Short mmCIF file of C-alpha atoms in Angstrom, two decimals:
data_model
loop_
_atom_site.label_atom_id
_atom_site.label_comp_id
_atom_site.label_asym_id
_atom_site.label_seq_id
_atom_site.Cartn_x
_atom_site.Cartn_y
_atom_site.Cartn_z
CA GLY L 965 -20.69 -0.91 13.96
CA ALA L 966 -18.24 -2.98 11.99
CA VAL L 967 -17.09 -1.41 8.74
CA VAL L 968 -15.23 -2.91 5.83
CA SER L 969 -13.70 -0.54 3.32
CA GLN L 970 -13.18 -1.84 -0.20
CA HIS L 971 -11.21 -0.01 -2.89
CA PRO L 972 -11.42 0.83 -5.65
CA SER L 973 -15.15 0.94 -6.21
CA ARG L 974 -14.70 0.93 -9.97
CA VAL L 975 -11.76 0.12 -12.15
CA ILE L 976 -11.24 -0.14 -15.87
CA CYS L 977 -8.09 -1.84 -17.05
CA LYS L 978 -6.59 -3.04 -20.29
CA SER L 979 -6.53 -6.69 -21.16
CA GLY L 980 -3.32 -8.33 -19.94
CA THR L 981 -2.75 -6.04 -16.99
CA SER L 982 -3.22 -6.86 -13.31
CA VAL L 983 -5.60 -5.22 -10.91
CA LYS L 984 -5.45 -5.19 -7.13
CA ILE L 985 -8.52 -4.81 -4.97
CA GLU L 986 -8.14 -3.97 -1.29
CA CYS L 987 -10.44 -4.81 1.55
CA ARG L 988 -9.84 -3.34 5.01
CA SER L 989 -11.64 -3.89 8.25
CA LEU L 990 -11.67 -0.49 9.92
CA ASP L 991 -12.70 -1.12 13.49
CA PHE L 992 -12.31 -4.81 14.11
CA GLN L 993 -9.93 -7.64 13.43
CA ALA L 994 -10.97 -9.77 10.51
CA THR L 995 -9.76 -13.27 11.21
CA THR L 996 -11.30 -14.53 8.00
CA MET L 997 -11.90 -12.79 4.70
CA PHE L 998 -14.14 -14.02 1.92
CA TRP L 999 -14.09 -12.96 -1.70
CA TYR L 1000 -17.16 -13.20 -3.89
CA ARG L 1001 -17.83 -12.60 -7.54
CA GLN L 1002 -21.10 -11.55 -9.08
CA PHE L 1003 -22.02 -11.51 -12.75
CA PRO L 1004 -24.76 -9.15 -13.93
CA LYS L 1005 -28.19 -10.22 -12.71
CA LYS L 1006 -26.70 -13.26 -11.03
CA SER L 1007 -26.09 -14.35 -7.48
CA LEU L 1008 -22.89 -13.97 -5.55
CA MET L 1009 -20.46 -16.83 -5.83
CA LEU L 1010 -17.87 -17.51 -3.18
CA MET L 1011 -14.43 -17.51 -4.75
CA ALA L 1012 -12.12 -18.06 -1.83
CA THR L 1013 -11.65 -17.91 1.89
CA SER L 1014 -8.53 -16.59 3.53
CA ASN L 1015 -7.34 -16.60 7.09
CA GLU L 1016 -4.73 -14.16 8.29
CA GLY L 1017 -1.25 -15.47 7.67
CA SER L 1018 -2.42 -18.53 5.77
CA LYS L 1019 -2.87 -19.44 2.14
CA ALA L 1020 -6.31 -18.88 0.77
CA THR L 1021 -8.69 -21.76 0.16
CA TYR L 1022 -10.24 -21.52 -3.27
CA GLU L 1023 -13.62 -22.83 -4.31
CA GLN L 1024 -13.80 -25.42 -7.03
CA GLY L 1025 -13.32 -23.92 -10.45
CA VAL L 1026 -11.59 -20.76 -9.28
CA GLU L 1027 -8.08 -20.35 -10.67
CA LYS L 1028 -5.76 -19.54 -7.81
CA ASP L 1029 -3.04 -18.30 -10.15
CA LYS L 1030 -5.50 -15.92 -11.77
CA PHE L 1031 -6.97 -14.61 -8.56
CA LEU L 1032 -4.21 -14.03 -6.02
CA ILE L 1033 -5.37 -13.46 -2.49
CA ASN L 1034 -3.21 -12.08 0.28
CA HIS L 1035 -4.29 -11.74 3.88
CA ALA L 1036 -1.15 -10.48 5.51
CA SER L 1037 -2.76 -8.76 8.47
CA LEU L 1038 -5.92 -8.93 10.51
CA THR L 1039 -7.21 -5.78 8.87
CA LEU L 1040 -6.23 -6.14 5.24
CA SER L 1041 -6.89 -8.60 2.48
CA THR L 1042 -6.17 -8.08 -1.20
CA LEU L 1043 -7.40 -9.75 -4.35
CA THR L 1044 -5.22 -9.38 -7.42
CA VAL L 1045 -6.66 -10.29 -10.78
CA THR L 1046 -3.62 -11.18 -12.83
CA SER L 1047 -3.39 -10.85 -16.60
CA ALA L 1048 -6.98 -9.71 -16.71
CA HIS L 1049 -9.17 -10.55 -19.68
CA PRO L 1050 -12.62 -9.28 -20.63
CA GLU L 1051 -14.23 -12.39 -19.16
CA ASP L 1052 -12.87 -11.35 -15.76
CA SER L 1053 -15.10 -8.29 -15.88
CA SER L 1054 -17.41 -8.64 -12.94
CA PHE L 1055 -18.45 -7.27 -9.57
CA TYR L 1056 -16.13 -8.41 -6.80
CA ILE L 1057 -17.07 -8.04 -3.16
CA CYS L 1058 -15.27 -8.95 0.00
CA SER L 1059 -16.63 -9.97 3.36
CA ALA L 1060 -14.88 -10.06 6.68
CA TRP L 1061 -15.59 -12.30 9.60
CA GLY L 1062 -14.35 -10.97 12.89
CA ASP L 1063 -14.33 -11.90 16.48
CA GLY L 1064 -16.65 -10.16 18.83
CA GLY L 1065 -19.93 -11.18 17.29
CA TYR L 1066 -19.79 -8.96 14.25
CA GLY L 1067 -20.56 -11.82 11.91
CA TYR L 1068 -20.17 -11.12 8.24
CA THR L 1069 -19.43 -7.55 7.20
CA PHE L 1070 -19.35 -6.80 3.49
CA GLY L 1071 -17.34 -4.26 1.59
CA SER L 1072 -19.07 -2.02 -0.92
CA GLY L 1073 -17.79 -3.97 -3.90
CA THR L 1074 -15.55 -3.32 -6.90
CA ARG L 1075 -16.84 -3.22 -10.42
CA LEU L 1076 -14.05 -4.39 -12.71
CA THR L 1077 -14.20 -3.79 -16.44
CA VAL L 1078 -11.48 -5.23 -18.61
CA VAL L 1079 -11.24 -3.70 -22.09
CA ALA S 82 -22.84 -27.40 1.37
CA GLN S 83 -26.14 -25.78 2.13
CA LYS S 84 -28.71 -25.28 -0.57
CA VAL S 85 -30.98 -22.27 -0.81
CA THR S 86 -33.97 -21.81 -3.07
CA GLN S 87 -35.53 -18.47 -3.80
CA ALA S 88 -38.20 -19.47 -6.26
CA GLN S 89 -39.36 -15.95 -7.02
CA THR S 90 -37.04 -14.44 -9.60
CA GLU S 91 -38.83 -11.13 -9.81
CA ILE S 92 -41.75 -9.57 -8.00
CA SER S 93 -43.41 -6.32 -8.96
CA VAL S 94 -45.91 -4.60 -6.71
CA VAL S 95 -47.39 -1.18 -6.36
CA GLU S 96 -46.18 1.02 -3.55
CA LYS S 97 -47.86 0.45 -0.19
CA GLU S 98 -48.66 -3.16 -0.94
CA ASP S 99 -47.31 -5.89 1.31
CA VAL S 100 -44.94 -8.38 -0.27
CA THR S 101 -43.44 -11.65 0.91
CA LEU S 102 -40.18 -13.08 -0.38
CA ASP S 103 -39.77 -16.81 0.00
CA CYS S 104 -36.67 -18.70 1.03
CA VAL S 105 -36.36 -22.46 1.41
CA TYR S 106 -33.11 -24.05 2.48
CA GLU S 107 -31.57 -27.45 2.95
CA THR S 108 -29.08 -28.27 5.63
CA ARG S 109 -27.70 -31.26 7.46
CA ASP S 110 -26.54 -29.13 10.35
CA THR S 111 -28.53 -29.16 13.54
CA THR S 112 -27.58 -25.62 14.40
CA TYR S 113 -27.05 -22.90 11.87
CA TYR S 114 -27.60 -19.27 11.02
CA LEU S 115 -29.80 -17.82 8.34
CA PHE S 116 -29.30 -14.42 6.77
CA TRP S 117 -31.13 -11.99 4.56
CA TYR S 118 -29.32 -9.29 2.58
CA LYS S 119 -30.53 -6.47 0.39
CA GLN S 120 -28.60 -5.37 -2.69
CA PRO S 121 -29.77 -2.05 -4.10
CA PRO S 122 -28.78 -0.97 -7.63
CA SER S 123 -25.57 0.57 -6.29
CA GLY S 124 -24.33 -2.95 -5.55
CA GLU S 125 -23.42 -2.98 -1.90
CA LEU S 126 -24.88 -5.66 0.33
CA VAL S 127 -27.01 -4.43 3.18
CA PHE S 128 -27.37 -6.78 6.13
CA LEU S 129 -30.99 -7.25 7.18
CA ILE S 130 -31.10 -10.09 9.67
CA ARG S 131 -29.23 -13.03 11.15
CA ARG S 132 -31.35 -15.74 12.71
CA ASN S 133 -30.12 -18.61 14.84
CA SER S 134 -31.84 -21.90 14.15
CA PHE S 135 -32.59 -22.23 17.85
CA ASP S 136 -34.81 -19.20 17.77
CA GLU S 137 -38.05 -19.87 15.96
CA GLN S 138 -39.83 -16.74 17.04
CA ASN S 139 -40.85 -14.41 14.28
CA GLU S 140 -39.01 -11.14 14.19
CA ILE S 141 -40.25 -7.70 13.30
CA SER S 142 -38.17 -4.66 12.59
CA GLY S 143 -40.20 -1.71 11.46
CA ARG S 144 -41.85 -2.62 8.16
CA TYR S 145 -39.79 -5.80 7.90
CA SER S 146 -40.74 -9.12 9.40
CA TRP S 147 -39.38 -12.62 9.11
CA ASN S 148 -41.20 -15.91 9.49
CA PHE S 149 -38.90 -18.80 10.33
CA GLN S 150 -40.45 -22.28 10.07
CA LYS S 151 -37.87 -24.89 10.93
CA SER S 152 -40.32 -27.70 10.21
CA THR S 153 -40.61 -26.62 6.58
CA SER S 154 -37.07 -25.21 6.30
CA SER S 155 -38.40 -21.84 5.29
CA PHE S 156 -37.30 -18.36 6.26
CA ASN S 157 -39.63 -15.92 4.54
CA PHE S 158 -39.30 -12.16 4.54
CA THR S 159 -42.24 -9.76 4.44
CA ILE S 160 -42.21 -6.05 3.74
CA THR S 161 -45.36 -4.26 4.76
CA ALA S 162 -46.46 -1.00 3.19
CA SER S 163 -43.72 -1.27 0.57
CA GLN S 164 -41.90 1.83 -0.62
CA VAL S 165 -40.04 2.61 -3.81
CA VAL S 166 -36.77 2.59 -1.86
CA ASP S 167 -37.37 -1.07 -1.09
CA SER S 168 -36.67 -1.84 -4.74
CA ALA S 169 -33.61 -4.07 -4.76
CA VAL S 170 -32.46 -7.65 -5.08
CA TYR S 171 -32.92 -9.60 -1.87
CA PHE S 172 -30.77 -12.59 -1.04
CA CYS S 173 -31.37 -15.32 1.47
CA ALA S 174 -28.21 -17.05 2.66
CA PRO S 175 -27.33 -19.74 5.18
CA PRO S 176 -23.66 -20.41 6.06
CA GLN S 177 -21.99 -23.07 4.01
CA GLY S 178 -21.07 -25.06 7.03
CA GLY S 179 -21.24 -23.24 10.26
CA GLY S 180 -19.33 -20.60 12.12
CA ALA S 181 -16.99 -18.59 9.94
CA ASP S 182 -17.69 -20.26 6.63
CA GLY S 183 -18.55 -18.38 3.48
CA LEU S 184 -22.16 -17.79 2.60
CA THR S 185 -24.10 -19.67 -0.03
CA PHE S 186 -26.40 -17.14 -1.59
CA GLY S 187 -29.71 -17.94 -3.18
CA LYS S 188 -30.32 -16.65 -6.66
CA GLY S 189 -32.04 -13.64 -5.22
CA THR S 190 -35.42 -12.07 -5.75
CA HIS S 191 -35.59 -8.84 -7.68
CA LEU S 192 -38.22 -6.72 -6.01
CA ILE S 193 -39.68 -3.83 -7.97
CA ILE S 194 -41.86 -1.35 -6.17
CA GLN S 195 -43.80 0.79 -8.60
CA PRO S 196 -44.93 4.26 -7.52
#
């Protein structure tokens, strides 16, 4: 079946630094990638949608300069949290939409802690 | 955007009991997909089912069953003979628009199965 690999699974960084999260589709081409954020005991909130080779579309209220999304190939999308602050601490999870009827395939998530 | 209501914030049952998780949605689309996902404590999202709005037949997969009532816009999920491993947060989610749009998750129902 379709698999999406997300790394790292956990990361702790210092306030002011940047963190990159990778999401790879291993056995299918992900034409569209979605990035979600989840606060503790809360639902998942869609942050942005990216299509390969295009600029990402951000949801209302999501700072595009804070959360940089790159979708340079059909198998890789990255989310970079720039100048991270403690309030950026959260669970981030990607989802890939691919051709061939796979539908939505989710990565395993990244728990980011900014100290 | 679609709207999803999962009115049950938390449900606690004793192992082997049957439990039903409710999901009510709003949509202006005539055709759409509905999803259920499971999120265990480890955080990853586990795909449970995708249902096309054309198909109103109930579906059963092992101990899991889904009751789709288009007339009442409900897509309820039942676990029979619950097990401790079923303990997780369960999310109902329709697509935001249709096709390869991001998902709008409900607030989720935290299911606790007590031994």
